[in-house]
Coordinates of C-alpha atoms in Angstrom, one line a residue:
M30 CA 3.5 -24.7 -4.6
H31 CA 3.3 -27.6 -2.0
T32 CA -0.4 -28.0 -2.7
L33 CA 0.0 -28.0 -6.5
I34 CA 2.8 -30.6 -6.5
T35 CA 1.1 -32.8 -3.9
D36 CA -2.1 -32.7 -6.0
I37 CA -0.3 -33.7 -9.1
N38 CA 1.4 -36.5 -7.3
N39 CA -1.7 -37.9 -5.7
R40 CA -4.3 -37.6 -8.4
D41 CA -5.1 -36.5 -11.9
K42 CA -4.9 -32.7 -11.9
F43 CA -7.0 -30.3 -13.9
L44 CA -5.1 -27.0 -14.2
G45 CA -8.0 -24.8 -15.2
N46 CA -8.6 -22.6 -18.2
L47 CA -6.0 -21.3 -20.6
I48 CA -7.0 -18.6 -23.0
L49 CA -4.7 -18.1 -26.1
N50 CA -4.8 -15.5 -28.7
C51 CA -3.3 -16.1 -32.2
I52 CA -1.1 -13.2 -33.1
S53 CA 0.8 -14.3 -36.2
D54 CA 3.0 -17.4 -35.9
Y55 CA 2.6 -17.8 -32.2
Y56 CA -0.1 -17.7 -29.5
E57 CA -0.2 -15.1 -26.8
I58 CA -1.3 -16.3 -23.3
V59 CA -4.2 -14.0 -22.4
D60 CA -5.1 -15.9 -19.2
G61 CA -2.9 -18.5 -17.5
Q62 CA 0.6 -17.1 -17.6
Q63 CA 1.4 -17.9 -14.0
R64 CA 0.2 -21.5 -14.2
V65 CA 2.0 -22.2 -17.5
T66 CA 5.2 -20.6 -16.1
T67 CA 5.0 -22.7 -13.0
I68 CA 4.5 -25.9 -15.0
L69 CA 7.5 -25.0 -17.1
L70 CA 9.7 -24.5 -14.0
I71 CA 8.5 -27.9 -12.8
L72 CA 9.7 -29.4 -16.1
L73 CA 13.0 -27.6 -15.7
A74 CA 13.5 -29.0 -12.2
L75 CA 12.6 -32.5 -13.4
F76 CA 15.1 -32.2 -16.2
N77 CA 17.9 -31.2 -13.9
K78 CA 17.1 -33.9 -11.3
R79 CA 17.0 -36.6 -14.0
K80 CA 20.5 -35.9 -15.3
S81 CA 23.0 -38.7 -15.1
D82 CA 26.8 -38.8 -15.2
T83 CA 26.9 -38.8 -19.0
G84 CA 28.5 -35.4 -19.6
S85 CA 26.3 -33.3 -22.0
E86 CA 24.4 -36.3 -23.3
H87 CA 20.7 -36.4 -22.3
N88 CA 19.0 -39.6 -21.1
E89 CA 15.6 -40.7 -22.3
E90 CA 13.8 -39.1 -19.4
Q91 CA 15.5 -35.7 -20.2
R92 CA 14.8 -36.0 -23.9
N93 CA 11.2 -36.5 -23.2
L94 CA 11.1 -33.3 -21.2
L95 CA 13.3 -31.2 -23.5
R96 CA 10.8 -31.1 -26.3
Y97 CA 8.3 -29.3 -24.0
I98 CA 11.0 -26.8 -22.8
F99 CA 12.8 -25.7 -26.0
K100 CA 11.8 -25.4 -29.6
P101 CA 13.1 -28.3 -31.7
S102 CA 16.8 -28.1 -32.5
T103 CA 17.1 -24.7 -30.9
D104 CA 18.0 -23.1 -27.6
T105 CA 14.9 -20.9 -27.7
P106 CA 12.4 -21.6 -24.9
V107 CA 8.9 -22.7 -26.0
L108 CA 7.5 -20.2 -23.6
E109 CA 8.7 -16.7 -24.2
N110 CA 8.5 -13.9 -21.7
E111 CA 8.9 -10.4 -23.0
S112 CA 9.0 -8.9 -19.5
I113 CA 12.3 -10.7 -18.6
G114 CA 13.8 -11.5 -21.9
S115 CA 15.5 -14.9 -22.4
Y116 CA 15.4 -16.5 -18.9
I117 CA 16.6 -20.1 -19.3
T118 CA 19.7 -21.6 -21.0
L119 CA 20.8 -25.2 -21.6
Q120 CA 24.4 -25.6 -20.4
D121 CA 25.7 -29.1 -21.1
N122 CA 23.3 -31.4 -19.2
E123 CA 21.6 -28.7 -17.0
I124 CA 19.1 -25.9 -17.6
K125 CA 19.8 -22.7 -15.7
L126 CA 17.8 -19.6 -14.9
T127 CA 19.7 -16.7 -16.6
I128 CA 17.6 -13.6 -16.2
D129 CA 19.2 -10.4 -17.3
D130 CA 18.7 -7.6 -14.8
S131 CA 18.4 -5.0 -17.6
K132 CA 15.5 -6.9 -19.2
D133 CA 13.7 -7.7 -15.9
I134 CA 11.2 -4.9 -16.2
Y135 CA 8.8 -6.3 -13.6
Y136 CA 11.6 -7.2 -11.1
Q137 CA 10.7 -10.9 -11.3
K138 CA 14.2 -12.4 -11.1
E139 CA 14.1 -13.2 -7.4
I140 CA 10.5 -14.5 -7.7
F141 CA 11.6 -16.9 -10.4
K142 CA 14.5 -18.1 -8.3
D143 CA 12.5 -18.5 -5.1
L144 CA 9.8 -20.4 -7.0
Y145 CA 12.3 -22.7 -8.7
G146 CA 14.0 -23.3 -5.3
S147 CA 10.6 -24.2 -3.8
I148 CA 9.9 -26.7 -6.6
I149 CA 13.3 -28.4 -6.1
R150 CA 12.6 -28.8 -2.4
E151 CA 9.2 -30.3 -3.1
L152 CA 10.6 -32.7 -5.7
D153 CA 13.3 -33.8 -3.2
M154 CA 10.5 -35.3 -1.1
I155 CA 9.0 -37.3 -3.9
D156 CA 10.1 -41.0 -4.0
D157 CA 9.0 -41.9 -7.5
L158 CA 10.0 -39.2 -9.9
D159 CA 9.2 -41.4 -12.9
Q160 CA 5.6 -41.7 -11.8
F161 CA 5.4 -38.0 -10.9
Q162 CA 6.8 -37.0 -14.4
K163 CA 4.1 -39.1 -16.1
K164 CA 1.4 -37.4 -13.9
V165 CA 2.7 -34.0 -14.9
M166 CA 2.4 -34.9 -18.5
D167 CA -1.1 -36.2 -17.9
C168 CA -2.3 -32.9 -16.4
Q169 CA -5.1 -31.3 -18.4
L170 CA -6.3 -27.8 -19.2
L171 CA -9.3 -26.3 -20.9
I172 CA -7.8 -24.3 -23.7
L173 CA -9.8 -21.6 -25.5
F174 CA -8.3 -20.3 -28.7
G175 CA -8.9 -16.9 -30.2
D176 CA -7.8 -15.4 -33.5
T177 CA -8.1 -11.6 -33.6
R178 CA -6.1 -11.0 -36.8
G179 CA -7.9 -8.6 -39.0
R180 CA -10.8 -8.0 -36.6
Q181 CA -12.1 -4.7 -35.5
N182 CA -13.1 -5.9 -32.1
D183 CA -10.8 -7.8 -29.8
S184 CA -13.2 -10.7 -29.0
I185 CA -10.6 -12.7 -27.1
E186 CA -10.7 -10.0 -24.4
E187 CA -14.4 -10.4 -24.2
V188 CA -13.9 -14.1 -23.4
F189 CA -11.2 -13.2 -21.0
L190 CA -13.4 -10.8 -19.1
D191 CA -16.5 -13.0 -19.2
I192 CA -14.7 -16.0 -17.7
N193 CA -12.7 -14.2 -15.1
F194 CA -14.4 -11.0 -14.1
K195 CA -17.7 -12.4 -13.0
S196 CA -16.1 -15.2 -11.0
Q197 CA -13.1 -13.1 -9.9
L198 CA -10.7 -15.9 -10.7
L199 CA -8.1 -13.3 -11.9
D200 CA -6.2 -10.7 -10.0
V201 CA -7.7 -7.3 -9.9
A202 CA -4.8 -5.9 -12.0
D203 CA -5.4 -8.5 -14.7
I204 CA -9.1 -7.7 -14.9
F205 CA -8.2 -4.0 -15.1
K206 CA -5.7 -4.7 -17.9
G207 CA -8.3 -6.8 -19.7
Y208 CA -10.7 -3.8 -19.8
C209 CA -7.8 -1.6 -21.1
F210 CA -7.3 -3.8 -24.1
K211 CA -11.0 -4.1 -24.6
N212 CA -11.4 -0.3 -24.6
Y213 CA -8.3 0.5 -26.8
Q214 CA -8.5 0.3 -30.5
T215 CA -6.7 -2.7 -31.8
S216 CA -4.2 -0.8 -33.8
Y217 CA -3.0 0.9 -30.5
H218 CA -2.4 -2.3 -28.6
D219 CA 1.4 -2.1 -28.9
E220 CA 1.2 1.4 -27.4
L221 CA -1.0 0.1 -24.6
K222 CA 1.5 -2.7 -23.8
E223 CA 4.1 0.0 -23.3
Q224 CA 1.9 2.0 -21.0
W225 CA 1.0 -1.1 -19.0
T226 CA 4.6 -2.0 -18.6
N227 CA 5.2 1.5 -17.0
I228 CA 2.3 1.0 -14.7
R229 CA 3.6 -2.5 -13.7
K230 CA 6.9 -0.8 -12.8
C231 CA 5.0 1.6 -10.6
M232 CA 3.2 -1.2 -8.9
K233 CA 6.5 -2.9 -8.0
G234 CA 8.2 0.4 -7.1
F235 CA 5.5 1.2 -4.6
E236 CA 5.8 -2.1 -2.7
P237 CA 8.6 -0.9 -0.4
I238 CA 6.3 1.8 1.0
G239 CA 3.5 -0.6 1.8
Y240 CA 1.6 -1.0 -1.5
V241 CA 1.5 -4.8 -1.2
N242 CA -1.1 -7.4 -1.6
T243 CA -2.8 -8.7 1.6
T244 CA -5.6 -10.8 0.1
P245 CA -5.9 -13.3 -2.8
H246 CA -6.5 -12.0 -6.3
T247 CA -5.4 -8.4 -5.6
D248 CA -2.1 -8.4 -7.6
G249 CA -1.2 -4.8 -8.3
C250 CA -4.4 -3.7 -6.7
P251 CA -2.9 -1.4 -4.0
Y252 CA -1.4 0.8 -6.5
L253 CA -4.4 0.9 -8.8
Y254 CA -6.9 1.1 -6.0
L255 CA -5.2 3.8 -4.0
Y256 CA -4.6 6.0 -7.1
L257 CA -8.3 5.7 -8.0
L258 CA -9.3 6.6 -4.4
S259 CA -7.4 9.9 -4.9
R260 CA -9.5 10.9 -7.9
P261 CA -12.9 12.7 -7.4
E262 CA -14.8 10.5 -9.8
T263 CA -13.7 7.4 -7.8
Y264 CA -13.5 8.5 -4.2
D265 CA -15.6 5.6 -3.1
I266 CA -14.4 2.9 -5.4
P267 CA -14.4 -0.7 -4.0
V268 CA -11.2 -2.7 -3.8
N269 CA -12.3 -4.8 -6.8
L270 CA -12.7 -1.6 -8.8
S271 CA -16.3 -2.5 -9.6
Y272 CA -19.6 -1.0 -8.7
N273 CA -22.4 -3.5 -8.3
G274 CA -20.8 -5.8 -10.9
K275 CA -19.8 -3.1 -13.3
H276 CA -16.1 -2.4 -13.7
H277 CA -14.9 1.1 -13.5
L278 CA -13.5 0.9 -17.0
E279 CA -16.5 -0.7 -18.6
G280 CA -18.0 1.5 -21.3
K281 CA -15.0 3.9 -21.2
S282 CA -13.7 5.1 -24.6
H283 CA -10.2 4.6 -26.0
T284 CA -9.5 8.3 -25.2
E285 CA -10.8 8.2 -21.6
T286 CA -8.9 5.0 -20.9
K287 CA -5.7 6.3 -22.4
K288 CA -6.0 9.6 -20.4
L289 CA -6.4 7.6 -17.2
L290 CA -3.4 5.3 -17.9
I291 CA -1.1 8.2 -18.8
D292 CA -1.8 10.1 -15.6
M293 CA -1.6 6.9 -13.5
A294 CA 1.9 6.1 -14.9
E295 CA 3.0 9.8 -14.6
Y296 CA 1.7 9.9 -11.0
G297 CA 3.8 6.8 -10.1
G298 CA 6.9 8.0 -11.8
H299 CA 6.7 11.4 -10.1
I300 CA 6.3 9.9 -6.6
L301 CA 9.0 7.2 -7.1
G302 CA 11.3 9.8 -8.5
F303 CA 10.7 12.1 -5.6
I304 CA 11.3 9.3 -3.1
K305 CA 14.6 8.5 -4.8
N306 CA 15.7 12.1 -4.7
L307 CA 15.2 12.2 -0.9
S308 CA 18.3 10.1 -0.6
N309 CA 20.4 12.3 -2.8
E310 CA 22.4 14.9 -0.8
E311 CA 22.5 17.2 -3.8
Y312 CA 18.7 17.4 -4.0
F313 CA 17.1 20.6 -2.7
F314 CA 13.5 20.5 -3.8
D315 CA 14.1 22.5 -6.9
D316 CA 11.6 20.5 -8.9
I317 CA 8.7 21.4 -6.6
C318 CA 9.6 24.8 -5.3
S319 CA 10.0 28.0 -7.3
D320 CA 12.9 29.4 -5.2
A321 CA 14.5 26.3 -3.8
A322 CA 17.9 27.2 -5.2
A323 CA 18.2 30.1 -2.8
H324 CA 18.0 27.7 0.1
K325 CA 20.3 24.9 -0.9
S326 CA 23.1 26.1 1.3
D327 CA 21.1 25.4 4.5
F328 CA 22.1 21.7 4.7
S329 CA 20.5 21.0 8.2
D330 CA 17.2 22.5 7.1
L331 CA 17.2 20.4 3.9
Q332 CA 18.0 17.2 5.9
R333 CA 15.2 17.9 8.3
L334 CA 12.7 18.4 5.5
K335 CA 13.8 15.2 3.8
A336 CA 13.5 13.3 7.1
M337 CA 9.9 14.4 7.5
Y338 CA 9.1 13.4 3.9
K339 CA 10.7 10.0 4.5
D340 CA 8.8 9.5 7.7
I341 CA 5.5 10.3 6.1
M342 CA 6.1 8.1 3.1
G343 CA 7.9 5.3 4.8
N344 CA 5.2 3.7 6.9
T345 CA 4.3 0.3 5.4
K346 CA 1.2 -0.5 7.5
V347 CA -1.1 2.5 7.0
Q348 CA -1.6 4.1 3.5
Y349 CA -4.7 6.3 3.4
Y350 CA -3.1 9.3 5.0
K351 CA -0.4 9.5 2.3
L352 CA -2.8 10.0 -0.6
P353 CA -3.4 13.7 -0.5
L354 CA 0.4 14.4 -0.2
F355 CA 1.2 12.1 -3.1
M356 CA -1.4 13.9 -5.3
V357 CA -0.1 17.3 -4.3
L358 CA 3.5 16.3 -5.3
H359 CA 2.2 14.8 -8.6
Y360 CA 0.5 18.1 -9.5
L361 CA 3.5 20.2 -8.4
L362 CA 5.7 18.1 -10.7
K363 CA 3.5 18.2 -13.7
R364 CA 2.2 21.9 -13.5
K365 CA 4.7 24.7 -13.7
D366 CA 2.1 27.3 -12.6
L367 CA 1.6 25.5 -9.3
R368 CA 5.4 25.2 -8.8
D369 CA 5.8 28.9 -9.4
A370 CA 3.2 29.6 -6.7
F371 CA 4.8 27.2 -4.2
P372 CA 7.9 28.8 -2.7
Y373 CA 10.2 27.1 -0.3
K374 CA 8.8 28.8 2.8
T375 CA 5.3 27.6 1.9
M376 CA 6.5 24.1 1.2
K377 CA 8.1 24.0 4.7
K378 CA 4.8 25.1 6.3
F379 CA 2.7 22.7 4.2
L380 CA 5.0 19.8 4.9
T381 CA 5.3 20.4 8.7
N382 CA 1.5 20.6 9.1
Y383 CA 1.2 17.5 7.0
Y384 CA 3.8 15.7 9.2
V385 CA 1.9 16.5 12.3
Y386 CA -1.3 15.1 10.8
S387 CA 0.5 11.9 9.5
V388 CA 2.1 11.2 12.9
L389 CA -1.3 11.5 14.6
F390 CA -3.2 9.5 11.9
I391 CA -0.7 6.6 12.0
N392 CA -0.8 6.3 15.8
K393 CA -4.4 7.1 16.6
K394 CA -6.6 4.3 18.0
G395 CA -9.5 2.8 16.1
N396 CA -10.4 2.3 12.5
K397 CA -8.1 3.8 9.8
S398 CA -10.4 3.0 6.9
K399 CA -10.8 4.8 3.6
T400 CA -13.6 6.9 5.2
N401 CA -10.8 8.7 7.1
I402 CA -9.1 9.9 3.9
D403 CA -9.0 13.7 3.9
R404 CA -10.8 15.1 0.9
T405 CA -10.3 18.8 1.6
I406 CA -6.8 18.9 0.1
F407 CA -8.0 17.0 -3.0
T408 CA -10.9 19.5 -3.3
K409 CA -8.6 22.5 -3.3
L410 CA -6.1 20.8 -5.6
Y411 CA -8.6 19.7 -8.3
Q412 CA -10.1 23.2 -8.6
I413 CA -7.5 24.0 -11.1
D414 CA -8.6 21.1 -13.3
Q415 CA -12.3 22.2 -13.5
T416 CA -13.5 23.2 -16.9
G417 CA -13.9 26.9 -17.2
S418 CA -12.2 27.4 -13.8
S419 CA -10.6 30.9 -13.4
I420 CA -8.9 30.1 -10.1
K421 CA -5.3 31.1 -10.0
A422 CA -2.4 28.8 -9.0
E423 CA -1.6 31.1 -6.1
D424 CA -5.2 30.7 -4.8
V425 CA -4.9 26.9 -5.1
V426 CA -1.7 26.9 -3.1
A427 CA -3.2 29.2 -0.4
G428 CA -6.2 26.8 -0.2
L429 CA -3.9 23.8 0.2
L430 CA -2.0 25.4 3.0
K431 CA -5.2 26.4 4.8
A432 CA -6.7 22.9 4.3
V433 CA -3.6 21.2 5.8
K434 CA -3.5 23.6 8.8
E435 CA -7.2 22.8 9.5
L436 CA -6.4 19.1 9.2
R437 CA -3.5 19.4 11.6
R438 CA -5.6 21.4 14.0
E439 CA -8.4 18.7 13.9
Y440 CA -6.1 15.9 14.8
V441 CA -4.2 17.8 17.5
D442 CA -7.5 18.7 19.2
Q443 CA -8.3 15.0 19.3
Y444 CA -4.9 14.0 20.6
T445 CA -4.6 11.8 23.7
H446 CA -1.2 10.6 24.8
P447 CA -0.9 6.9 24.3
E448 CA -0.1 4.4 27.0
R449 CA 2.4 2.6 24.8
F450 CA 5.0 3.9 22.4
N451 CA 7.2 2.6 19.6
D452 CA 10.5 4.3 19.0
K453 CA 9.4 6.2 15.9
M454 CA 6.3 7.5 17.6
A455 CA 8.3 8.7 20.6
E456 CA 10.8 10.5 18.4
A457 CA 8.0 12.2 16.4
V458 CA 5.7 13.1 19.3
Y459 CA 8.4 14.5 21.5
S460 CA 10.0 16.4 18.6
L461 CA 6.7 18.1 18.0
M462 CA 6.1 18.7 21.7
D463 CA 9.5 20.3 22.2
H464 CA 10.4 21.9 18.9
Y465 CA 7.3 22.8 16.9
S466 CA 7.2 26.6 16.3
A467 CA 3.6 27.6 16.3
S468 CA 4.5 31.1 15.1
D469 CA 5.9 30.0 11.8
N470 CA 4.4 26.5 11.4
Y471 CA 7.8 24.7 11.4
L472 CA 9.6 21.9 13.2
K473 CA 13.1 23.1 14.2
L474 CA 14.5 19.8 15.4
L475 CA 13.8 16.1 14.9
Y476 CA 14.9 13.6 17.6
R477 CA 15.5 11.0 14.9
A478 CA 18.9 12.6 14.4
P479 CA 21.8 10.4 15.5
E480 CA 22.8 12.7 18.3
Y481 CA 19.7 11.8 20.3
T482 CA 18.7 8.4 21.8
K483 CA 15.9 6.9 23.8
E484 CA 16.4 6.6 27.6
H485 CA 14.6 3.9 29.5
L486 CA 14.0 5.9 32.5
I487 CA 12.8 3.3 35.0
A488 CA 12.7 -0.2 33.5
H489 CA 15.7 -1.2 31.4
D490 CA 15.4 -2.6 27.9
N491 CA 17.3 -5.7 29.0
R492 CA 15.5 -7.6 31.8
A493 CA 18.9 -8.8 33.2
Q494 CA 20.3 -5.3 33.7
S495 CA 20.9 -4.1 37.2
V496 CA 20.1 -0.7 38.8
T497 CA 23.0 0.9 40.6
W498 CA 22.3 2.9 43.8
V499 CA 24.7 5.8 43.6
E500 CA 25.8 7.0 47.0
A501 CA 29.3 7.7 48.4
D502 CA 30.6 4.7 50.4
N503 CA 27.2 2.9 50.0
Q504 CA 27.0 2.0 46.3
F505 CA 25.5 -1.3 45.3
S506 CA 23.4 -2.9 42.5
F507 CA 20.2 -4.9 42.3
K508 CA 17.8 -6.2 39.6
L509 CA 14.4 -4.8 39.4
K510 CA 13.1 -8.2 38.4
E511 CA 14.3 -9.6 41.7
L512 CA 13.4 -6.6 43.7
M513 CA 9.8 -6.4 42.6
G514 CA 9.0 -10.1 42.9
T515 CA 5.2 -10.4 43.1
T516 CA 3.0 -7.4 43.5
N517 CA -0.7 -7.7 44.1
G518 CA -0.5 -11.3 43.0
T519 CA 1.2 -10.4 39.7
T520 CA 4.8 -11.4 38.9
Y521 CA 6.9 -8.4 37.9
R522 CA 8.2 -8.6 34.3
T523 CA 10.4 -5.8 33.2
Y524 CA 9.4 -6.2 29.5
E525 CA 5.8 -5.2 30.4
Y526 CA 7.0 -1.7 31.2
R527 CA 9.6 -1.2 28.5
K528 CA 7.1 0.0 25.8
L529 CA 5.0 2.1 28.2
S530 CA 5.2 5.8 27.2
A531 CA 5.8 6.5 30.9
N532 CA 9.0 4.6 30.8
Y533 CA 11.2 6.5 28.3
I534 CA 12.3 9.9 27.2
I535 CA 14.5 11.3 24.5
L536 CA 17.9 12.7 25.5
P537 CA 21.2 13.8 23.9
K538 CA 23.3 10.7 23.3
G539 CA 26.2 11.8 25.5
L540 CA 23.9 12.5 28.4
N541 CA 22.0 9.3 28.0
E542 CA 25.2 7.2 27.9
S543 CA 26.5 9.0 31.1
L544 CA 23.4 7.9 33.0
G545 CA 24.2 4.2 32.6
H546 CA 22.1 2.2 34.9
D547 CA 22.0 4.7 37.8
D548 CA 19.0 4.8 40.1
I549 CA 16.2 7.2 39.3
V550 CA 17.2 9.8 41.9
Q551 CA 20.6 10.1 40.4
K552 CA 19.2 10.2 36.9
V553 CA 16.9 13.1 37.7
Y554 CA 19.7 15.0 39.3
A555 CA 22.1 14.3 36.4
I556 CA 19.6 15.3 33.7
K557 CA 18.7 18.6 35.4
K558 CA 22.4 19.4 36.0
H559 CA 23.3 18.7 32.4
Y560 CA 20.8 21.3 31.1
A561 CA 21.7 23.8 33.8
D562 CA 25.4 23.5 33.0
T563 CA 24.7 23.9 29.3
R564 CA 22.4 26.8 30.0
Q565 CA 19.5 25.2 28.2
N566 CA 15.9 24.8 29.4
L567 CA 14.7 21.3 30.0
P568 CA 12.9 20.1 26.9
I569 CA 9.2 20.2 27.5
H570 CA 8.6 16.5 27.6
V571 CA 11.6 15.9 29.9
H572 CA 10.3 18.7 32.2
V573 CA 6.9 17.1 32.4
F574 CA 8.4 13.7 33.4
L575 CA 10.8 15.1 36.0
S576 CA 8.3 17.5 37.5
Y577 CA 5.7 14.7 37.9
I578 CA 8.3 12.3 39.4
E579 CA 9.5 14.9 41.9
T580 CA 5.9 15.5 43.2
M581 CA 5.5 11.8 44.1
N582 CA 5.8 11.1 47.8
E583 CA 7.4 7.8 47.0
F584 CA 10.2 9.6 45.1
K585 CA 10.6 12.1 47.9
N586 CA 11.0 9.3 50.4
L587 CA 13.5 7.6 48.1
S588 CA 15.5 10.8 47.6
A589 CA 15.6 11.4 51.4
L590 CA 17.7 8.2 51.7
K591 CA 20.6 9.6 49.7
G592 CA 23.6 10.3 51.9
Q593 CA 22.1 8.5 54.9
K594 CA 23.9 5.2 54.3
K595 CA 20.8 3.2 55.0
S596 CA 20.8 -0.5 54.7
Q597 CA 20.3 -2.1 51.3
D598 CA 17.0 -3.7 52.4
E599 CA 15.6 -0.3 53.4
I600 CA 16.7 1.3 50.1
K601 CA 15.4 -1.5 48.0
S602 CA 12.1 -1.4 49.9
A603 CA 11.7 2.3 49.2
Y604 CA 12.7 1.8 45.5
R605 CA 10.1 -0.9 45.2
Q606 CA 7.4 1.4 46.6
F607 CA 8.4 4.1 44.0
V608 CA 8.3 1.8 41.0
T609 CA 5.0 0.3 42.1
A610 CA 3.5 3.7 42.6
Y611 CA 4.9 5.1 39.3
F612 CA 3.5 2.3 37.2
D613 CA 0.1 2.0 38.8
E614 CA -2.9 2.9 36.6
K615 CA -3.6 6.2 38.4
S616 CA -0.1 7.5 38.0
K617 CA 0.2 6.5 34.4
R618 CA -3.1 8.2 33.6
E619 CA -2.1 11.4 35.4
L620 CA 1.3 11.5 33.7
N621 CA -0.2 10.8 30.3
D622 CA -2.8 13.6 30.8
K623 CA 0.0 16.0 31.5
L624 CA 1.9 14.9 28.5
G625 CA -1.2 15.3 26.3
L626 CA -1.8 18.8 27.5
A627 CA 1.9 19.7 26.9
F628 CA 1.6 18.3 23.3
K629 CA -1.5 20.4 22.6
G630 CA 0.2 23.4 24.1
A631 CA 3.0 23.3 21.6
F632 CA 0.4 24.3 18.9
V633 CA -0.9 27.3 20.6
N634 CA 0.5 30.5 19.0
L635 CA 1.3 32.8 21.8
T636 CA 2.7 35.6 19.6
P637 CA 0.4 38.6 18.9

């Protein structure tokens, strides 16, 4: 916006091509909607900024603008927008944005408001609005007119594609839409507009889960692109949806194009509906499982399953691992025979194995490109679509479960415990390590529950926090930051250790809060005592941490000072030696190796 207004203000501005198609008594903008809408909003902003204290009477500058904004002697905008209804109204001497939420089918209300606000801020920085207004009126476009009334072939779409596809001036979604109109018979264009509206809703609906545009000219592309990557005929499709200059839809018939669009819209509707249902406490998977109703009384189980689905779908940075699950849900929701063959118990196994795979996919090192998309689940699923296929739905479901188990096994075998964690990964990895049941392929507890919290075991989350040495008649506090000073020429910085996986564990909230900022010796004692008092085994990851710490000579030396009433300097010196040894490269590597082995051990079925 800044560049556009600056360009207009500094020089004569050519605004590019505008392609119009004559429908009846009006022209439809085939290419250039965004530019024309932006110019209209600039005119609105100028109108409002030129108002004077004359009540509802317009001055000359406003009257000159008004004829480009509203049709003569009416309150109907010159530029209509069927996707948001009537969006501007003239109230006395001011034009206001008045977008009705119920008609905002593409969720553009906030975009319009933000754009208008940006324009106002830019105009505030222009000294000579008279001169700027003249320059806006002098802007030029190259306008191409088409008239498709009574024609069998929609030639305006040909022009649209020729101009934009080869030079990639348009967004990928608009190119895709252009081919849809080209492939559809003209008499079905109203139907196509409806279908395209549904797909645009899906594009917008998928944005909160990461289907957003990261490069220019890819509007709507994540949704179109990732859907097509899930179909066997387009597994390797490029991001511009074209192979060597030939668009995927080029040469497709009306019937082929319609079939694709219908499934694309149904797919989006199914996934968005499922995601919405996950937040409904009354939802119990009855639309994807044949016998779900028999399990709806197990509230904690349902909540755990919903949490796993949310975790899988909620990551906004990585998308490729989601595609097989989305397509499985799509097929379950559209095919009764698959639902009938997918009981609640099978769903739990399928989901849990998929959850393991997704956690490890998201957090693995290295490239996460589309070459890493799993095709085995797709292969099993699409068997039921093959012409002449005699495969039963029960066999498809069995194949899906086998495929996801193999996928989980492959990623577990490759697992190495990371040096650094984020909170979500810690919760997921330690939940799996401690509570995955290999005998029935199910996760019996998730640490993301509110009764569990993260404990910074050695280095506090806040650099200013003190460590308290707990000892009768010899209790005192000190800051690690001050204690460590400079080690091997490097200044100690607490925040460098906070995200290390060696620095935190997951504990019950009450236990965690009771630890406060106690020293590590007291923490180890209190944690072990809590689990002994409650007659519970130490969780596996906690056991690995405490066992490793207790084998360290530096920890033994520090522990030996308890009850001895040693000087603060002696205690702090021993504490410094422990922290230095605990966070050195060798110790971190040894601890991570042990945690990695413990994680893999959780997936070994020890039952006969």
